[in-house]
Every structure is written in C-alpha cells, then in structure tokens.
mmCIF file of C-alpha atoms and ligand atoms in Angstrom:
data_model
loop_
_atom_site.group_PDB
_atom_site.id
_atom_site.type_symbol
_atom_site.label_atom_id
_atom_site.label_comp_id
_atom_site.label_asym_id
_atom_site.label_seq_id
_atom_site.Cartn_x
_atom_site.Cartn_y
_atom_site.Cartn_z
ATOM 1 C CA MET V 1 196.371 89.075 175.124
ATOM 2 C CA GLY V 2 195.516 92.053 177.311
ATOM 3 C CA PHE V 3 194.363 91.734 180.910
ATOM 4 C CA PHE V 4 190.647 92.103 180.213
ATOM 5 C CA ASP V 5 190.653 89.740 177.214
ATOM 6 C CA LYS V 6 192.422 87.119 179.273
ATOM 7 C CA LEU V 7 189.840 87.524 182.008
ATOM 8 C CA LYS V 8 186.968 87.413 179.537
ATOM 9 C CA ASP V 9 188.406 84.304 177.947
ATOM 10 C CA GLY V 10 188.865 82.697 181.370
ATOM 11 C CA LEU V 11 185.264 83.486 182.306
ATOM 12 C CA LYS V 12 183.847 82.365 178.957
ATOM 13 C CA LYS V 13 181.947 79.397 180.394
ATOM 14 C CA THR V 14 180.407 81.447 183.202
ATOM 15 C CA GLY V 15 179.578 84.209 180.741
ATOM 16 C CA ARG V 16 177.844 81.875 178.311
ATOM 17 C CA LEU V 17 175.741 80.318 181.040
ATOM 18 C CA LEU V 18 174.634 83.708 182.352
ATOM 19 C CA ASN V 19 174.005 84.990 178.861
ATOM 20 C CA THR V 20 171.743 82.056 177.953
ATOM 21 C CA ASP V 21 169.861 81.979 181.245
ATOM 22 C CA ILE V 22 169.302 85.701 181.610
ATOM 23 C CA ARG V 23 168.284 86.172 177.968
ATOM 24 C CA ASP V 24 165.769 83.363 178.513
ATOM 25 C CA LEU V 25 164.125 85.474 181.210
ATOM 26 C CA PHE V 26 163.557 88.280 178.725
ATOM 27 C CA LYS V 27 162.087 86.545 175.712
ATOM 28 C CA ALA V 28 159.483 89.282 175.551
ATOM 29 C CA GLU V 29 160.446 92.955 175.222
ATOM 30 C CA GLY V 30 159.740 93.745 178.857
ATOM 31 C CA ARG V 31 159.142 91.498 181.822
ATOM 32 C CA LEU V 32 156.926 91.932 184.863
ATOM 33 C CA VAL V 33 158.859 91.585 188.105
ATOM 34 C CA ASP V 34 156.783 89.133 190.123
ATOM 35 C CA ASP V 35 157.552 85.989 192.160
ATOM 36 C CA THR V 36 157.947 83.858 189.034
ATOM 37 C CA PHE V 37 160.488 86.239 187.569
ATOM 38 C CA LEU V 38 162.404 86.462 190.843
ATOM 39 C CA ASP V 39 162.479 82.667 191.173
ATOM 40 C CA GLU V 40 163.821 82.324 187.641
ATOM 41 C CA LEU V 41 166.459 84.974 188.244
ATOM 42 C CA TYR V 42 167.474 83.228 191.457
ATOM 43 C CA ALA V 43 167.869 79.931 189.580
ATOM 44 C CA ALA V 44 170.082 81.572 186.945
ATOM 45 C CA LEU V 45 172.314 83.198 189.567
ATOM 46 C CA ILE V 46 172.663 80.121 191.759
ATOM 47 C CA LYS V 47 173.936 78.114 188.763
ATOM 48 C CA THR V 48 177.108 80.240 188.764
ATOM 49 C CA ASP V 49 177.801 78.945 192.283
ATOM 50 C CA MET V 50 177.622 82.304 193.988
ATOM 51 C CA GLY V 51 175.967 80.582 196.940
ATOM 52 C CA VAL V 52 172.498 80.805 198.458
ATOM 53 C CA PRO V 53 173.110 83.849 200.710
ATOM 54 C CA ALA V 54 174.440 86.024 197.861
ATOM 55 C CA ALA V 55 171.815 84.936 195.327
ATOM 56 C CA LYS V 56 169.029 85.512 197.870
ATOM 57 C CA GLU V 57 170.357 88.947 198.723
ATOM 58 C CA ILE V 58 170.578 90.034 195.089
ATOM 59 C CA VAL V 59 167.101 88.756 194.245
ATOM 60 C CA ALA V 60 165.592 90.330 197.359
ATOM 61 C CA ARG V 61 166.964 93.731 196.389
ATOM 62 C CA ILE V 62 165.751 93.386 192.809
ATOM 63 C CA GLY V 63 162.349 92.453 194.251
ATOM 64 C CA SER V 64 162.169 95.460 196.529
ATOM 65 C CA ASP V 65 163.378 97.869 193.824
ATOM 66 C CA TYR V 66 161.348 96.646 190.855
ATOM 67 C CA ARG V 67 158.370 94.546 192.034
ATOM 68 C CA ALA V 68 155.211 94.987 189.917
ATOM 69 C CA ARG V 69 157.145 96.982 187.355
ATOM 70 C CA VAL V 70 157.853 95.938 183.786
ATOM 71 C CA VAL V 71 161.620 95.918 183.331
ATOM 72 C CA HIS V 72 164.118 95.529 180.515
ATOM 73 C CA MET V 73 167.037 93.176 180.574
ATOM 74 C CA SER V 74 169.619 95.946 180.611
ATOM 75 C CA GLU V 75 168.216 97.421 183.854
ATOM 76 C CA ILE V 76 168.312 94.108 185.658
ATOM 77 C CA VAL V 77 171.763 93.173 184.349
ATOM 78 C CA ALA V 78 173.143 96.549 185.423
ATOM 79 C CA ASP V 79 171.636 96.104 188.873
ATOM 80 C CA VAL V 80 172.929 92.542 189.286
ATOM 81 C CA LYS V 81 176.402 93.638 188.162
ATOM 82 C CA LYS V 82 176.420 96.503 190.632
ATOM 83 C CA GLN V 83 175.382 94.212 193.478
ATOM 84 C CA LEU V 84 177.947 91.570 192.529
ATOM 85 C CA LYS V 85 180.730 94.160 192.552
ATOM 86 C CA GLU V 86 179.633 95.238 196.028
ATOM 87 C CA LEU V 87 179.523 91.651 197.255
ATOM 88 C CA MET V 88 183.009 90.974 195.872
ATOM 89 C CA ALA V 89 184.507 94.209 197.203
ATOM 90 C CA GLN V 90 187.673 93.724 199.199
ATOM 91 C CA PRO V 91 190.714 95.714 200.229
ATOM 92 C CA SER V 92 192.942 95.938 197.187
ATOM 93 C CA GLU V 93 196.169 94.428 198.409
ATOM 94 C CA PRO V 94 197.936 91.994 196.101
ATOM 95 C CA ILE V 95 200.842 90.537 198.053
ATOM 96 C CA LYS V 96 202.012 92.026 201.317
ATOM 97 C CA PHE V 97 205.744 92.481 200.833
ATOM 98 C CA ALA V 98 208.219 92.343 203.709
ATOM 99 C CA ALA V 99 209.571 95.729 204.790
ATOM 100 C CA SER V 100 213.071 94.273 204.550
ATOM 101 C CA GLY V 101 214.494 90.857 203.745
ATOM 102 C CA PRO V 102 212.697 88.180 201.765
ATOM 103 C CA THR V 103 208.924 88.028 201.521
ATOM 104 C CA VAL V 104 207.854 84.494 202.389
ATOM 105 C CA VAL V 105 204.759 83.069 200.710
ATOM 106 C CA MET V 106 203.392 79.717 201.800
ATOM 107 C CA VAL V 107 201.030 77.949 199.405
ATOM 108 C CA CYS V 108 198.559 75.288 200.492
ATOM 109 C CA GLY V 109 195.399 73.546 199.355
ATOM 110 C CA VAL V 110 193.766 70.208 198.613
ATOM 111 C CA ASN V 111 195.208 67.670 196.179
ATOM 112 C CA GLY V 112 195.329 68.836 192.602
ATOM 113 C CA ALA V 113 193.862 72.277 193.323
ATOM 114 C CA GLY V 114 196.521 73.966 191.201
ATOM 115 C CA LYS V 115 199.126 74.899 193.842
ATOM 116 C CA THR V 116 202.298 74.111 191.925
ATOM 117 C CA THR V 117 201.026 75.649 188.695
ATOM 118 C CA SER V 118 199.912 78.779 190.570
ATOM 119 C CA ILE V 119 203.389 79.027 192.107
ATOM 120 C CA ALA V 120 204.884 78.894 188.608
ATOM 121 C CA LYS V 121 202.523 81.681 187.526
ATOM 122 C CA LEU V 122 203.374 83.840 190.545
ATOM 123 C CA THR V 123 207.065 83.226 189.913
ATOM 124 C CA GLN V 124 206.678 84.411 186.342
ATOM 125 C CA LEU V 125 204.725 87.453 187.522
ATOM 126 C CA PHE V 126 207.256 88.481 190.163
ATOM 127 C CA THR V 127 210.239 87.740 187.933
ATOM 128 C CA SER V 128 208.745 89.958 185.238
ATOM 129 C CA GLN V 129 208.575 92.725 187.864
ATOM 130 C CA GLY V 130 212.327 92.376 188.327
ATOM 131 C CA LYS V 131 212.124 90.435 191.585
ATOM 132 C CA ARG V 132 214.290 87.430 192.409
ATOM 133 C CA VAL V 133 212.322 84.369 193.424
ATOM 134 C CA LEU V 134 213.408 81.253 195.307
ATOM 135 C CA LEU V 135 211.133 78.233 195.448
ATOM 136 C CA GLY V 136 210.912 75.761 198.313
ATOM 137 C CA ALA V 137 209.727 72.314 197.232
ATOM 138 C CA ALA V 138 208.190 71.295 200.534
ATOM 139 C CA ASP V 139 205.875 68.808 198.848
ATOM 140 C CA THR V 140 208.133 65.876 199.665
ATOM 141 C CA PHE V 141 205.203 63.476 199.571
ATOM 142 C CA ARG V 142 205.540 62.643 195.869
ATOM 143 C CA ALA V 143 208.888 62.498 194.037
ATOM 144 C CA ALA V 144 207.138 63.817 190.920
ATOM 145 C CA ALA V 145 206.116 66.966 192.797
ATOM 146 C CA VAL V 146 209.741 68.008 193.322
ATOM 147 C CA GLU V 147 210.460 67.282 189.682
ATOM 148 C CA GLN V 148 207.462 69.366 188.538
ATOM 149 C CA LEU V 149 208.584 72.394 190.547
ATOM 150 C CA THR V 150 212.212 71.919 189.473
ATOM 151 C CA ILE V 151 211.219 72.019 185.804
ATOM 152 C CA TRP V 152 209.259 75.234 186.386
ATOM 153 C CA SER V 153 212.186 76.774 188.300
ATOM 154 C CA GLN V 154 214.546 76.065 185.394
ATOM 155 C CA ARG V 155 212.101 77.395 182.845
ATOM 156 C CA LEU V 156 211.414 80.560 184.831
ATOM 157 C CA GLY V 157 214.935 81.147 186.087
ATOM 158 C CA ALA V 158 214.179 80.821 189.793
ATOM 159 C CA GLU V 159 216.368 79.240 192.442
ATOM 160 C CA ILE V 160 214.993 76.157 194.162
ATOM 161 C CA VAL V 161 215.549 74.271 197.405
ATOM 162 C CA THR V 162 214.469 70.638 197.446
ATOM 163 C CA GLY V 163 214.657 67.645 199.754
ATOM 164 C CA PRO V 164 214.532 63.897 199.200
ATOM 165 C CA ALA V 165 211.111 62.292 198.749
ATOM 166 C CA GLY V 166 209.638 61.360 202.086
ATOM 167 C CA SER V 167 211.781 63.832 204.042
ATOM 168 C CA ASP V 168 210.344 66.310 206.536
ATOM 169 C CA PRO V 169 208.586 69.107 204.606
ATOM 170 C CA ALA V 170 209.193 71.552 207.472
ATOM 171 C CA SER V 171 212.931 71.044 207.115
ATOM 172 C CA VAL V 172 212.765 71.834 203.384
ATOM 173 C CA ALA V 173 210.752 74.973 204.190
ATOM 174 C CA HIS V 174 213.356 75.905 206.795
ATOM 175 C CA ARG V 175 216.229 75.475 204.338
ATOM 176 C CA ALA V 176 214.337 77.444 201.681
ATOM 177 C CA VAL V 177 213.853 80.434 203.986
ATOM 178 C CA GLN V 178 217.492 80.164 205.107
ATOM 179 C CA ALA V 179 218.668 80.199 201.469
ATOM 180 C CA ALA V 180 216.341 83.109 200.699
ATOM 181 C CA ILE V 181 217.928 85.131 203.505
ATOM 182 C CA GLU V 182 221.501 84.163 202.584
ATOM 183 C CA ASN V 183 221.064 84.694 198.838
ATOM 184 C CA LYS V 184 219.142 87.935 199.428
ATOM 185 C CA VAL V 185 216.279 86.978 197.119
ATOM 186 C CA ASP V 186 213.116 89.085 197.148
ATOM 187 C CA ILE V 187 210.496 86.372 197.412
ATOM 188 C CA CYS V 188 210.538 82.822 198.746
ATOM 189 C CA ILE V 189 207.516 80.738 197.706
ATOM 190 C CA VAL V 190 207.011 77.438 199.498
ATOM 191 C CA ASP V 191 204.981 74.675 197.850
ATOM 192 C CA THR V 192 203.287 72.101 200.062
ATOM 193 C CA ALA V 193 201.710 68.718 199.412
ATOM 194 C CA GLY V 194 197.998 68.564 198.701
ATOM 195 C CA ARG V 195 195.868 67.444 201.620
ATOM 196 C CA LEU V 196 192.208 67.234 202.480
ATOM 197 C CA GLN V 197 191.065 69.767 205.024
ATOM 198 C CA THR V 198 189.629 66.875 207.056
ATOM 199 C CA GLN V 199 192.947 64.985 207.424
ATOM 200 C CA SER V 200 193.890 66.321 210.833
ATOM 201 C CA ASN V 201 197.398 64.807 210.989
ATOM 202 C CA LEU V 202 198.287 66.417 207.671
ATOM 203 C CA MET V 203 196.779 69.708 208.745
ATOM 204 C CA THR V 204 198.975 69.563 211.866
ATOM 205 C CA GLU V 205 201.971 69.010 209.603
ATOM 206 C CA LEU V 206 201.021 72.177 207.723
ATOM 207 C CA THR V 207 200.832 74.113 210.997
ATOM 208 C CA LYS V 208 204.345 72.896 211.779
ATOM 209 C CA ILE V 209 205.685 74.046 208.390
ATOM 210 C CA ARG V 210 204.261 77.478 209.079
ATOM 211 C CA ARG V 211 205.670 77.621 212.597
ATOM 212 C CA VAL V 212 209.186 76.700 211.461
ATOM 213 C CA MET V 213 209.229 79.613 209.026
ATOM 214 C CA SER V 214 207.838 82.078 211.568
ATOM 215 C CA LYS V 215 210.726 81.220 213.894
ATOM 216 C CA GLN V 216 213.225 82.240 211.216
ATOM 217 C CA ILE V 217 211.561 85.531 210.327
ATOM 218 C CA PRO V 218 208.988 86.739 212.873
ATOM 219 C CA GLU V 219 206.545 88.121 210.260
ATOM 220 C CA ALA V 220 206.893 85.068 208.023
ATOM 221 C CA PRO V 221 205.044 83.707 206.222
ATOM 222 C CA HIS V 222 203.989 87.162 205.031
ATOM 223 C CA GLU V 223 201.305 85.533 202.930
ATOM 224 C CA VAL V 224 199.622 82.147 203.267
ATOM 225 C CA LEU V 225 197.817 81.549 200.015
ATOM 226 C CA LEU V 226 195.118 78.939 199.784
ATOM 227 C CA VAL V 227 194.673 77.632 196.268
ATOM 228 C CA LEU V 228 191.074 76.705 195.524
ATOM 229 C CA ASP V 229 189.960 74.853 192.423
ATOM 230 C CA ALA V 230 187.070 76.907 191.025
ATOM 231 C CA THR V 231 185.535 73.798 189.485
ATOM 232 C CA THR V 232 184.854 72.327 192.941
ATOM 233 C CA GLY V 233 182.611 75.271 193.772
ATOM 234 C CA GLN V 234 181.055 75.304 197.198
ATOM 235 C CA ASN V 235 183.395 72.755 198.829
ATOM 236 C CA GLY V 236 185.942 75.566 198.690
ATOM 237 C CA ILE V 237 184.082 77.233 201.552
ATOM 238 C CA SER V 238 184.823 74.316 203.871
ATOM 239 C CA GLN V 239 188.415 74.127 202.625
ATOM 240 C CA ALA V 240 188.938 77.810 203.367
ATOM 241 C CA LYS V 241 187.557 77.412 206.878
ATOM 242 C CA HIS V 242 189.780 74.474 207.831
ATOM 243 C CA PHE V 243 192.976 75.691 206.171
ATOM 244 C CA THR V 244 192.561 79.084 207.798
ATOM 245 C CA GLU V 245 192.205 77.437 211.198
ATOM 246 C CA ALA V 246 195.442 75.492 210.614
ATOM 247 C CA VAL V 247 197.662 78.116 208.997
ATOM 248 C CA GLN V 248 195.843 81.487 209.108
ATOM 249 C CA CYS V 249 195.458 81.925 205.354
ATOM 250 C CA THR V 250 195.789 85.506 204.179
ATOM 251 C CA GLY V 251 194.310 85.131 200.728
ATOM 252 C CA ILE V 252 193.006 82.902 198.013
ATOM 253 C CA VAL V 253 194.253 81.998 194.581
ATOM 254 C CA LEU V 254 191.267 80.760 192.623
ATOM 255 C CA ALA V 255 192.620 78.363 189.995
ATOM 256 C CA LYS V 256 190.912 76.875 186.938
ATOM 257 C CA ILE V 257 188.244 79.552 186.583
ATOM 258 C CA ASP V 258 188.517 78.870 182.838
ATOM 259 C CA GLY V 259 187.345 75.292 183.330
ATOM 260 C CA THR V 260 184.009 76.112 184.887
ATOM 261 C CA ALA V 261 180.783 78.057 184.586
ATOM 262 C CA LYS V 262 180.936 78.552 188.360
ATOM 263 C CA GLY V 263 182.742 81.884 188.236
ATOM 264 C CA GLY V 264 180.215 83.229 190.734
ATOM 265 C CA VAL V 265 181.999 81.235 193.434
ATOM 266 C CA VAL V 266 184.115 84.334 194.127
ATOM 267 C CA THR V 267 180.968 85.925 195.558
ATOM 268 C CA ALA V 268 180.412 82.950 197.849
ATOM 269 C CA ILE V 269 184.029 83.089 198.999
ATOM 270 C CA ARG V 270 183.869 86.806 199.709
ATOM 271 C CA LYS V 271 180.509 86.572 201.474
ATOM 272 C CA GLN V 272 180.930 83.299 203.349
ATOM 273 C CA VAL V 273 184.689 83.152 203.957
ATOM 274 C CA GLY V 274 185.799 86.757 203.944
ATOM 275 C CA LEU V 275 189.361 86.066 202.774
ATOM 276 C CA PRO V 276 190.489 88.270 199.892
ATOM 277 C CA VAL V 277 190.763 86.607 196.499
ATOM 278 C CA LYS V 278 194.200 87.739 195.357
ATOM 279 C CA TYR V 279 194.743 86.040 192.021
ATOM 280 C CA ILE V 280 192.769 83.934 189.596
ATOM 281 C CA GLY V 281 194.107 81.202 187.354
ATOM 282 C CA VAL V 282 192.734 81.327 183.831
ATOM 283 C CA GLY V 283 194.661 78.494 182.151
ATOM 284 C CA GLU V 284 197.583 76.098 182.376
ATOM 285 C CA GLN V 285 200.399 78.330 181.107
ATOM 286 C CA ALA V 286 202.724 80.394 183.291
ATOM 287 C CA ASP V 287 201.153 83.672 182.210
ATOM 288 C CA ASP V 288 197.566 82.512 182.709
ATOM 289 C CA ILE V 289 197.079 84.458 185.900
ATOM 290 C CA ALA V 290 195.221 87.670 186.660
ATOM 291 C CA LEU V 291 195.138 89.886 189.702
ATOM 292 C CA PHE V 292 191.621 89.710 191.095
ATOM 293 C CA ASP V 293 189.665 92.950 190.896
ATOM 294 C CA PRO V 294 185.854 92.884 191.290
ATOM 295 C CA ASP V 295 185.135 95.504 188.633
ATOM 296 C CA PRO V 296 186.783 93.914 185.579
ATOM 297 C CA PHE V 297 185.871 90.470 186.919
ATOM 298 C CA VAL V 298 182.127 91.205 186.935
ATOM 299 C CA GLU V 299 182.371 93.024 183.595
ATOM 300 C CA ALA V 300 184.080 89.938 182.148
ATOM 301 C CA MET V 301 181.375 87.657 183.590
ATOM 302 C CA PHE V 302 178.744 89.657 181.708
ATOM 303 C CA ALA V 303 180.830 90.470 178.637
ATOM 304 C CA GLU V 304 178.693 88.194 176.454
ATOM 305 C CA MET V 305 175.650 90.336 177.266
ATOM 306 C CA ALA V 306 177.169 93.635 176.216
HETATM 307 N N1 LIG E 401 192.656 75.017 182.956
HETATM 308 C C1 LIG E 401 193.419 75.233 184.018
HETATM 309 N N2 LIG E 401 194.149 74.225 184.531
HETATM 310 C C2 LIG E 401 194.913 74.474 185.609
HETATM 311 C C3 LIG E 401 194.958 75.754 186.222
HETATM 312 N N3 LIG E 401 195.788 75.664 187.281
HETATM 313 C C4 LIG E 401 196.245 74.403 187.327
HETATM 314 N N4 LIG E 401 195.718 73.667 186.319
HETATM 315 C C5 LIG E 401 195.947 72.241 186.018
HETATM 316 O O1 LIG E 401 195.508 71.460 187.113
HETATM 317 C C6 LIG E 401 196.327 70.317 187.288
HETATM 318 C C7 LIG E 401 196.850 70.241 188.692
HETATM 319 O O2 LIG E 401 197.696 71.351 188.906
HETATM 320 P P1 LIG E 401 198.882 71.340 189.967
HETATM 321 O O3 LIG E 401 199.450 72.706 189.961
HETATM 322 O O4 LIG E 401 199.802 70.209 189.754
HETATM 323 O O5 LIG E 401 198.056 71.105 191.285
HETATM 324 P P2 LIG E 401 198.609 70.881 192.776
HETATM 325 O O6 LIG E 401 197.634 71.531 193.682
HETATM 326 O O7 LIG E 401 200.011 71.307 192.873
HETATM 327 O O8 LIG E 401 198.496 69.301 192.890
HETATM 328 P P3 LIG E 401 199.129 68.349 194.040
HETATM 329 O O9 LIG E 401 200.510 68.853 194.288
HETATM 330 O O10 LIG E 401 199.090 66.990 193.444
HETATM 331 O O11 LIG E 401 198.246 68.468 195.235
HETATM 332 C C8 LIG E 401 197.410 70.434 186.224
HETATM 333 O O12 LIG E 401 197.068 69.657 185.123
HETATM 334 C C9 LIG E 401 197.423 71.904 185.883
HETATM 335 O O13 LIG E 401 197.881 72.169 184.577
HETATM 336 C C10 LIG E 401 194.139 76.814 185.665
HETATM 337 O O14 LIG E 401 194.082 77.965 186.133
HETATM 338 N N5 LIG E 401 193.401 76.485 184.569
HETATM 339 MG MG1 LIG E 402 201.685 70.331 193.566
#
C-alpha cells in the first residue's frame, strides 16, 4: 500500500464520520450560512475531537467569510480543509539525528498507549533506511514487556539491551546507551514502562532515566517521543503537558488513529500543546506507521468527500 492509501485507510473512521455529518448539512443544493448552519458545522467538527478552540476558530472564520450567503458543500469543505492544514502546520522535522555518534530516542507515555509497538515500527522504518538500531528495554516493570520488545528485536534484526524484571530502568537505559556507543549503532531507542501523568513518583523515575542518558551523551536524548493513543482524544492534552514537564518531550507519536473517528485530535494537539506530531500509527503491524504531514493528513481525512 502506498503512503496516501495507508493514511486514508488509517483515517477511514474519521473520514466516514465527517462525510456523513457534513453531507447532512447540505441536503439541499445550497445552504444559507446563518447561526443554525454554523452551529451544525461546529457540532460536526467537534465530533472529530479537534477541540473547542480549533472548532470555534474554524466556524468563526466561515461565519465571517460566508454569512448570509448561500454556499455549496465544496466551498465549505475546501475552506475547512485549508484552515485545518494551517492549524496543523508545524516545522517539518522528522527525527533530529545526532551530528556524530548514536542518536538516542526515549519513548514514554501512559499504559497501553502503543509505545512498544511504535518502537517496533520506528525500528523497521530506520532499519529500512539502512540504519542500525539498538533497543533498550527499560520497561522493567513487567516481565512480559521485555519479552515483547525482545521478540520485535529478533523479528526486525535489532540489537537489544535488557535487564531483569524489577531492576532499575535507569540502569538499563544507561547500559543501552553505553552499548550503542560501543557497538557504533546509529540509533538507540529506549522503551519505558507506561505510567499515568498524575503518578508523581513514576514521573520522577522518568526524569531520572532521562538524566542518566544525558550524562552519557550531553545532547541525549536527542528525541523524547510521547506516544499518545488517538482513541483517548482530549486526555492526550493533559498527558502531553505533564510528560513534557517531566522529560521535555520533543514530539508526539499518535498511535491507533485507525481505531477512532477522532482524527481531528491532531489539531487539538497542535493548537493546545504545540509539540510537533512526528509519526502516526495506523495499525498493529510493523509497517503501519506514517510520517505526519498536515497536507496529506487533511486530504486523507476528507478523502471520502472527494
Ligand atoms: N489498531 C492499532 N493498534 C495499535 C497501534 N499501536 C499499538 N496498537 C495496539 O495497542 C496495544 C498496546 O500496544 P503496546 O505497544 O503494547 O502499548 P504500550 O504503550 O507499550 O503498553 P505498556 O507497555 O503496557 O504501557 C497492542 O495491542 C498494540 O497492537 C496502532 O497504531 N493501531
Ligand atoms: Mg510497552
């Protein structure tokens, strides 16, 4: 499957919802832009979880541009798409690679967000670009977590550093970075245990993991990726805030976009959090990942309406 088809497939649920709701607004050939219309448009947009500020902004602009005019669906869709692309705009920077030595990527997020799977996907992506990847299994909280990452490492041909269950995750992270330096790998990706952003002792532990790595390589971790589960929608905003406070996240991997009609949550993240969305997860397989780019993303959201 090509990049756009994968994206379109991943955003199928969001696309269907938008398609149904927006077509409903235009049952007649043209539609008068008045308060009723704007309220209905707002309701359709908010359902995609783009957040109140973004939905309000889009509707306000439609109101000021078209009020008292009779409009066609295509005009409004084009306008909404344009505004969404603007709201999602971000510097295009996938991963910041180290100038020399291994690039260290720390991955964090709440329980079950999709961290380990996203690491497998990134590993596959980087490996396919000819880079050597080493994984650090610093989720020592569950024995099964180490096993899960080990299986992926074998399948994807990546080296892995593990530690016994219950051991200090910072020490595993330390050994992983050490091995990455010694073995001259290109990228070291460190998995961490899931934790709620409100569990302050666990957030402190995360800060410590980060600090240990930054002592080994001053610029490390070069990236701190927060994995957000797209199906949880707006709670991601609070997660982003707290994780960024603890470990200065540099970007977001939005997992499970295929499992939800809340694809608009990217807009909320960009508007309310400001962190760049670097990758999106569109399924459970190792190649179900796409680089985030507002243009194709918005086109894929509205692909059903083409
Ligand atoms: N449909 C879909 N499922 C996903 C995606 N990413 C992850 N999953 C599934 O979500 C579940 C949890 O994924 P994990 O990668 O284990 O999540 P985690 O954040 O590492 O979980 P913990 O380590 O327990 O905190 C698994 O069943 C994955 O297959 C995605 O992009 N799409
Ligand atoms: Mg995990």
